[in-house]
Every structure is written in C-alpha cells, then in structure tokens.
CSV table of C-alpha atoms in Angstrom, one decimal:
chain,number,residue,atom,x,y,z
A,1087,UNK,CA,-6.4,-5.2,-4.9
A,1088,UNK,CA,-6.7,-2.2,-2.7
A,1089,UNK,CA,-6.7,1.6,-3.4
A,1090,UNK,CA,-4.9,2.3,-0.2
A,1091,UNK,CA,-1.1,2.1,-0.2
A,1092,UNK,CA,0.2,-1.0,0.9
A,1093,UNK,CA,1.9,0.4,3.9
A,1094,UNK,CA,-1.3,1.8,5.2
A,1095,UNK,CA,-2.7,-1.4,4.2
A,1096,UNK,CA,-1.0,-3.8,6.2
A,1097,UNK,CA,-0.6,-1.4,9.4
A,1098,UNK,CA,-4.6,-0.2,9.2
A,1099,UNK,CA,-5.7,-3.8,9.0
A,1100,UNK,CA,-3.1,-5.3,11.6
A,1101,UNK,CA,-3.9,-2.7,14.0
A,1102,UNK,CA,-7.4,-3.0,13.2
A,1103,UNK,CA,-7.5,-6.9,14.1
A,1104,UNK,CA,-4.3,-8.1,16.0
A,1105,UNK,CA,-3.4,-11.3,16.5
A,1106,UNK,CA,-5.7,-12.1,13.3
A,1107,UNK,CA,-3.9,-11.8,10.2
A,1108,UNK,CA,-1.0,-14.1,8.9
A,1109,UNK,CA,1.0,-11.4,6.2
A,1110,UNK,CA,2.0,-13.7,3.2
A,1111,UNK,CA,5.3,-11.3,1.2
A,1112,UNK,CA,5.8,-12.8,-2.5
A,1113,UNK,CA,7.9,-10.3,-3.7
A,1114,UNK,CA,10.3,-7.2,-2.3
A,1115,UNK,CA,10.1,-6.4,1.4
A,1116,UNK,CA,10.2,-2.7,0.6
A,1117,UNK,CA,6.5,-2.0,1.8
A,1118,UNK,CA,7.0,-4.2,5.0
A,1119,UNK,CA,10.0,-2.2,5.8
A,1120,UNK,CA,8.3,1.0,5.8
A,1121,UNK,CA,5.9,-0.2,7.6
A,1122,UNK,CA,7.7,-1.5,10.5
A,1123,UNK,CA,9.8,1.1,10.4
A,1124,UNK,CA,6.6,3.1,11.4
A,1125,UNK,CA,5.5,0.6,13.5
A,1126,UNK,CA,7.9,-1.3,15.0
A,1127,UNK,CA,5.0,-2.9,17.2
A,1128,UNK,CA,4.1,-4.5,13.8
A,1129,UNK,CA,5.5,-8.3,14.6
A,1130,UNK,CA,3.5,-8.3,17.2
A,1131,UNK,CA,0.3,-7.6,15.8
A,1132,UNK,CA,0.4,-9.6,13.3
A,1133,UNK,CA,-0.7,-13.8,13.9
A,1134,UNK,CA,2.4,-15.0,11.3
A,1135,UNK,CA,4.8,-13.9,8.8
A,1136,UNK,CA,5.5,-15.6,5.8
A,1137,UNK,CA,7.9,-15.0,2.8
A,1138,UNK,CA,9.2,-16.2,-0.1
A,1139,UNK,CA,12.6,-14.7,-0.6
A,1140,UNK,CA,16.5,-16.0,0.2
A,1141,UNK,CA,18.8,-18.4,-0.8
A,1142,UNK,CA,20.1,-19.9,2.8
A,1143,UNK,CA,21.8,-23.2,1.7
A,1144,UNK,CA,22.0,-22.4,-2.1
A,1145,UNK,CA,23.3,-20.6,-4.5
A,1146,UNK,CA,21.0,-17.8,-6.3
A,1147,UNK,CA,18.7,-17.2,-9.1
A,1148,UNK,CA,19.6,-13.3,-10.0
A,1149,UNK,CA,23.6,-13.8,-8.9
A,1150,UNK,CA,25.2,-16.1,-7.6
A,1151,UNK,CA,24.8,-15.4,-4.1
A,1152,UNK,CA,21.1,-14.1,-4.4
A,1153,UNK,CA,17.7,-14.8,-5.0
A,1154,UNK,CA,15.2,-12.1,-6.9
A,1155,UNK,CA,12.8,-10.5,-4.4
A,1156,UNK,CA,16.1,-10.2,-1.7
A,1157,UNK,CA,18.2,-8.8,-4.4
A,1158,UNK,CA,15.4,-6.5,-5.4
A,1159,UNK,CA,16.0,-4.2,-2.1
A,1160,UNK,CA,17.8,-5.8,0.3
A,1161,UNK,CA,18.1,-2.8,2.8
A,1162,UNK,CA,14.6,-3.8,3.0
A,1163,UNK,CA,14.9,-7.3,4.0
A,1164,UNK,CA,17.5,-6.4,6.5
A,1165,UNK,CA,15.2,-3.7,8.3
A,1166,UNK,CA,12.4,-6.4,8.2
A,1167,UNK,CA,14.8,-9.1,9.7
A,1168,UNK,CA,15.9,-7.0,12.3
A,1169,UNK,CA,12.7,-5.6,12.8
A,1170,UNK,CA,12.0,-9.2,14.1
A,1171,UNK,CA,15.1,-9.6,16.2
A,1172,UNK,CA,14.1,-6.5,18.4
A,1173,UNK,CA,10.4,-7.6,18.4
A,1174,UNK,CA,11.4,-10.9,19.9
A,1175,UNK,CA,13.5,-9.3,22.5
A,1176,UNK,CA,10.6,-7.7,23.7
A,1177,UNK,CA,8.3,-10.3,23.5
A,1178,UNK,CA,9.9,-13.7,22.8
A,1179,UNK,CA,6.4,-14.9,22.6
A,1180,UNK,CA,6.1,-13.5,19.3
A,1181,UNK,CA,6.3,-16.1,16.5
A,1182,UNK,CA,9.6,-16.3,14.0
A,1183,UNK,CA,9.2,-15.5,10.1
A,1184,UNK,CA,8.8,-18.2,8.1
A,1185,UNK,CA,10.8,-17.7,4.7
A,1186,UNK,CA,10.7,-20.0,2.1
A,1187,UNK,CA,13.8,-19.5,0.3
A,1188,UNK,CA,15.4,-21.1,-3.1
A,1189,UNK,CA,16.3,-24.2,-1.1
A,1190,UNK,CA,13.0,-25.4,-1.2
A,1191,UNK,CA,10.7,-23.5,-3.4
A,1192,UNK,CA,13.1,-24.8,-6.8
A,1193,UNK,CA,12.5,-28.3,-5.8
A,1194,UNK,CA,8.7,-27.4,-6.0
A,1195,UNK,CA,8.1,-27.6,-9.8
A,1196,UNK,CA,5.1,-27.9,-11.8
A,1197,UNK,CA,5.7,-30.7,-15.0
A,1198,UNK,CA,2.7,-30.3,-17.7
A,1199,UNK,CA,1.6,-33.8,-16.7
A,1200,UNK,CA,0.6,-31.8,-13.4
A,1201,UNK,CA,-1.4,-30.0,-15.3
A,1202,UNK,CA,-3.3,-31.9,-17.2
A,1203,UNK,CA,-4.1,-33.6,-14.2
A,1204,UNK,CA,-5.2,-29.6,-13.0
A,1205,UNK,CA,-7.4,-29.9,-16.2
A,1206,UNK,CA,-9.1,-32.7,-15.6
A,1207,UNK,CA,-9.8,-32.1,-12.0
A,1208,UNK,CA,-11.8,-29.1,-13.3
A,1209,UNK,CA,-13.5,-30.6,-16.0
A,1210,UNK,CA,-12.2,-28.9,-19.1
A,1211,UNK,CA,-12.4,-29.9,-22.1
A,1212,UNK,CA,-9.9,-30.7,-24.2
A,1213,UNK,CA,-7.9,-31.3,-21.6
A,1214,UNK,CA,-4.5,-30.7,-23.4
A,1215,UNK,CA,-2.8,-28.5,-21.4
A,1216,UNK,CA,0.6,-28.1,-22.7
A,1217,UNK,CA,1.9,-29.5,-25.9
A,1218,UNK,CA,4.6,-31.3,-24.1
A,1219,UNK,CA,1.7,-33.8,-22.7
A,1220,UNK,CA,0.8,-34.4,-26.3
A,1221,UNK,CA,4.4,-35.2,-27.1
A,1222,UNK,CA,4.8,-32.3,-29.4
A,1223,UNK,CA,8.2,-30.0,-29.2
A,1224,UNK,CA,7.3,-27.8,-26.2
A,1225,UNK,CA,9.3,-25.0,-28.0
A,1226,UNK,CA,6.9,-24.3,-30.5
A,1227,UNK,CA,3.9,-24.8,-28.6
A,1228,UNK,CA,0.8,-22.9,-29.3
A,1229,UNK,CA,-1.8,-21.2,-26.6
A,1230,UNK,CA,-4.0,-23.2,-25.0
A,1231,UNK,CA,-7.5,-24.1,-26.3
A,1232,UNK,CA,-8.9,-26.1,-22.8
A,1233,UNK,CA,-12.3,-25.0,-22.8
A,1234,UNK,CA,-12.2,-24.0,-18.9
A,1235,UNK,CA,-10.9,-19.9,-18.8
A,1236,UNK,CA,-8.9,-20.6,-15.8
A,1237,UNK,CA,-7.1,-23.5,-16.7
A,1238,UNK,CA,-6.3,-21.5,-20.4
A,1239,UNK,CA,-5.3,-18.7,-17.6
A,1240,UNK,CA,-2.8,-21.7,-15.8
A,1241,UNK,CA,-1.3,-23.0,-18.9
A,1242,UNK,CA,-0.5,-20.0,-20.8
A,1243,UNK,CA,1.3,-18.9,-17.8
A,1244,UNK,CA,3.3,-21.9,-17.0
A,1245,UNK,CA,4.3,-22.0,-20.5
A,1246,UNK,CA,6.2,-18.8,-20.5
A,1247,UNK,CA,8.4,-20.4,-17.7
A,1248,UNK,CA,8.5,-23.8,-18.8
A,1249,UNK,CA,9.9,-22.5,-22.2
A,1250,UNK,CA,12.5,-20.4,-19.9
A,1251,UNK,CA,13.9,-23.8,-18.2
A,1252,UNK,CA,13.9,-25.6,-21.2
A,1253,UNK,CA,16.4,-22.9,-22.5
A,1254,UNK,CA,18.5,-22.1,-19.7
A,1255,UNK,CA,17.8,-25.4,-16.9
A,1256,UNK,CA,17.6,-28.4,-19.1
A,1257,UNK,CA,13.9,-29.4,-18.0
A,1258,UNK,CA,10.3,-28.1,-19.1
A,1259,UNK,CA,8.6,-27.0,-16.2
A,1260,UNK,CA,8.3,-24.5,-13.6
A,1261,UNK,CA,9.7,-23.6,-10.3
A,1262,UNK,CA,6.5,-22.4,-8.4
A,1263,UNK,CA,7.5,-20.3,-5.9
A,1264,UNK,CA,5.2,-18.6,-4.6
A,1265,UNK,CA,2.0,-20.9,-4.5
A,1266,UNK,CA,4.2,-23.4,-2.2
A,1267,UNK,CA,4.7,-20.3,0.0
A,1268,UNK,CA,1.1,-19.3,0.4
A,1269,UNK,CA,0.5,-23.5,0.8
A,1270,UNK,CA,3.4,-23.1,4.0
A,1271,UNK,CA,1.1,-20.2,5.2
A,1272,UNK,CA,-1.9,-21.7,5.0
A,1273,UNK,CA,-0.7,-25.5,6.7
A,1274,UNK,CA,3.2,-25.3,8.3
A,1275,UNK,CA,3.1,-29.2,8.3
A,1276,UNK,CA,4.0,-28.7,4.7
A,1277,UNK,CA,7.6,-27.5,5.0
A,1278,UNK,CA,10.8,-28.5,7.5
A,1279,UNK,CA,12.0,-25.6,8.9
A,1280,UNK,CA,15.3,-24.6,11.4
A,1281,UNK,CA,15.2,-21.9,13.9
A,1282,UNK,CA,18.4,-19.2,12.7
A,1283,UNK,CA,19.7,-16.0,12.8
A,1284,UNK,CA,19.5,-14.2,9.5
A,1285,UNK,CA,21.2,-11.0,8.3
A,1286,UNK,CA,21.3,-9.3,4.8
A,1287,UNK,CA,24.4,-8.4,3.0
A,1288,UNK,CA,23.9,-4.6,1.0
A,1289,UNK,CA,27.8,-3.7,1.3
A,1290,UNK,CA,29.5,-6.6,-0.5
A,1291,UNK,CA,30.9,-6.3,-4.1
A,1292,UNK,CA,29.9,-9.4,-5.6
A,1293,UNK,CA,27.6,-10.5,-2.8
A,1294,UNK,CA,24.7,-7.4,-2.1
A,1295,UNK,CA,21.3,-9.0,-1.4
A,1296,UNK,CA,22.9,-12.5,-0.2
A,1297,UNK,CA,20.9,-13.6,2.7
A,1298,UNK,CA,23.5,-14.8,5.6
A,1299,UNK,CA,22.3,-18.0,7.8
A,1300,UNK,CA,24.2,-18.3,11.3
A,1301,UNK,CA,23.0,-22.1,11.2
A,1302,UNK,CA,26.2,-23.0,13.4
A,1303,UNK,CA,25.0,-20.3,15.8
A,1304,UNK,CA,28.6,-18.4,15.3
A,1305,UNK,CA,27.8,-14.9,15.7
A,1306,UNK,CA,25.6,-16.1,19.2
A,1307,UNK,CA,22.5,-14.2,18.3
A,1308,UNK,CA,18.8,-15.1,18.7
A,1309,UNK,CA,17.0,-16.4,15.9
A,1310,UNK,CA,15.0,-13.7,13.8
A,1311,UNK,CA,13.7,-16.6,10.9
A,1312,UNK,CA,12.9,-20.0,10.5
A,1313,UNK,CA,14.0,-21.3,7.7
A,1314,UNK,CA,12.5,-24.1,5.5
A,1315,UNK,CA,15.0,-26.7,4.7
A,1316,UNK,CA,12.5,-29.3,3.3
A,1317,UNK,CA,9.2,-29.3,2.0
A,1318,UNK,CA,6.5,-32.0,0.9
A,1319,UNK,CA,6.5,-31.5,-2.4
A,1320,UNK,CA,4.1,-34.1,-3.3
A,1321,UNK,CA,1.2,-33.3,-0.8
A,1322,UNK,CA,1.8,-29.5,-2.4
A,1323,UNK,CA,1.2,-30.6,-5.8
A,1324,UNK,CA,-1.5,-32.9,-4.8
A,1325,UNK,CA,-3.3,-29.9,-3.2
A,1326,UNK,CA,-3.0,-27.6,-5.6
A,1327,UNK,CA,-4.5,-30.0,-8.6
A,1328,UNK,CA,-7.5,-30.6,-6.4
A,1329,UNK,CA,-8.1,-27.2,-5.1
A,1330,UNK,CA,-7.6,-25.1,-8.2
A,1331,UNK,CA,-8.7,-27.5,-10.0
A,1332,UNK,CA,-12.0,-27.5,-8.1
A,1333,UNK,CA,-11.9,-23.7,-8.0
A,1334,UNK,CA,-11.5,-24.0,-12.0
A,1335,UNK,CA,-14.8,-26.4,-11.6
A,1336,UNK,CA,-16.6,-24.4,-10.0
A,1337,UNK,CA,-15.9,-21.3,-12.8
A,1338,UNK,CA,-16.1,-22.3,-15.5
A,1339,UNK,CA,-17.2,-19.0,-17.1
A,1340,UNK,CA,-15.0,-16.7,-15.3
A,1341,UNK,CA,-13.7,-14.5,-17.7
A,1342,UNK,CA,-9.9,-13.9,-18.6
C-alpha cells in the first residue's frame, strides 16, 4: 500500500530499476494505461507483465462475452495491449504479456478440503475450516473459530464465494483467480501458454469488453500476449497449502 498514485507508482519504480520489476495487474488496466500512455517506453522497462483478465477460449463471467476486470474499462486494456504491440516493434526483444484469462483461472478452484489441509499445514487449531469439511450444510455455515488469525482471515473469505457457487454454479468452492496469477508470475512452468494477437472490443452492442484472440493468425499481425491455455492446477494448490500455510505458521498472532 502506497501513498503515491499508482501511475506514479509503477513509472517511478520502473524507471527507477529497469529490467527489475515483473508488474503483476489483478484487476482493471486503467492505471497501466495511463501510464503507458505517458510512457510508452514502459514495456520496455519493465522485466514481465502479468495479468489476470480475458476470456480467450470461453465464454465470460460479467456477460457472455466478458470477463470482470476487461469489462471494467476495456479502452484500457486495449491501450495496454497495443501499447505492447508497438513496444515489440521496436524492440522485439521485449517479453509478451502473460494473461491469465477465465480459461484457466476457473479451472483453478479451492474445495474446503484444500483448506483444511491450509490449516493444518499452519498448525491451527481446530482445524475446521469450513463447515462443508465437517459435513454440515455449507449454507448455513457459521465463521470460523481456527485458532490461527490468518487461516480465520482465509476461510471467512473463501466462504463468501463458496456460498456464491453453491447458488449460482452447482459446486462449493472458489475460483481463485488471482493467487494462480501471481503463482504464473512468480514460476511460468506453471501455466501453458500460446503466442497471439489480442485486441479489445469497446464498440460492440452486446460484446464491449470481449477480448478478441487471432489464434489462427487471420488478421496477420504480431503477437502482443501470450495466452495461458493450461495450467497445473495441482502443483498450484500444492504450493499454496504449503506456503501460506507456513506463512500462517509462522504468524500466528498476526492480527485481523
């Protein structure tokens, strides 16, 4: 958390340490946008870029056609995708986007066995979790009472979404998004991904915010984004039991 403004943020620290920093988006691009579109020098200063955000093979989560954080502004995204696309024709050197879009970040979801597992990975006591895991109705579930603050933090969290997708998908548990994002950032082995071009759609009726693939290379442009069309779920999960789970271990007073 920073007083600056996030703009100034990300050009002040990219400037300040090129080739460093790997800039991990979890939500709009609006920011990024204005940034770039005050440094258009940005892609090149920066190490990476990863995103969550798009819906390349699938159909959306806000419309049908869309996924949240594009629908949120997607002028934005375009700028920032085309921001890319004259980057790399510059400097072809420069490393793609990686965006992690619906088609893999809904197959990444947290069950509340996952988190008891979480639990007892950081030692807390009881380790109950969710009521789900204790075969209760998960509707009517109450908060948690684990004895370590940051897995109470976790489950009381999940549970707001897990209640969501028992009422709307059919399953309780949670698509987590943006943690299997961050995970991409942090170790690409994690995630499959495919070179394309990518536009934004912000003129369509029904279809404002849908993010375009050119994955049969049709409109013979570069690639601006790699896309992740497979990720290893298991190794995800795996990793984030043990390492939040230690983290949880290793604070166990931290307070809410």
């Amino acid at each position: 958390i920073s007083d600056r403004h996030a703009v100034d943020l990300i050009l002040e620290e990219a400037r300040r340490r090129p080739g460093e920093i790997t800039l991990v988006t979890l939500g709009p691009l609006t920011n990024l946008a204005l940034a770039v579109m005050r440094e258009p020098a940005l892609p090149r200063l920066l190490k990476g870029y990863t995103l969550m955000g798009g819906a390349f093979g699938v159909s959306g989560n806000t419309t049908p056609t869309t996924e949240w954080n594009i629908h949120c502004d997607p002028h934005a995204a375009k700028i920032v995708f085309r921001a890319w696309s004259a980057a790399r024709e510059a400097d072809p050197t420069i490393p793609l986007p990686v965006a992690l879009g619906l088609d893999v970040t809904e197959q990444a979801v947290i069950l509340p066995n996952d988190v008891v597992r979480l639990a007892r990975r950081a030692g807390s006591t009881p380790d109950d979790s969710l009521a789900l895991a204790r075969g209760e109705d998960p509707m009517h579930a109450t908060r948690s009472v684990a004895s370590n603050p940051v897995v109470r933090y976790i489950a009381d969290a999940l549970r707001f979404y897990m209640e969501f997708h028992a009422k709307y998908d059919g399953f309780y548990g949670a698509h987590i998004h943006d943690p299997l994002a961050v995970a991409a950032a942090l170790d690409r082995s994690l995630v499959t991904t495919e070179a394309v071009y990518v536009d934004v759609e912000t003129r369509g009726e029904i279809t404002a915010g849908m993010t375009v693939a050119d994955r049969r290379h049709l409109t013979g442009k570069a690639p601006n984004v790699d896309i992740a069309v497979s990720a290893d779920v298991a190794e995800f999960l795996y990793r984030l039991v043990e390492r939040v789970g230690g983290l949880a271990a290793d604070h166990p007073n931290v307070s809410r």
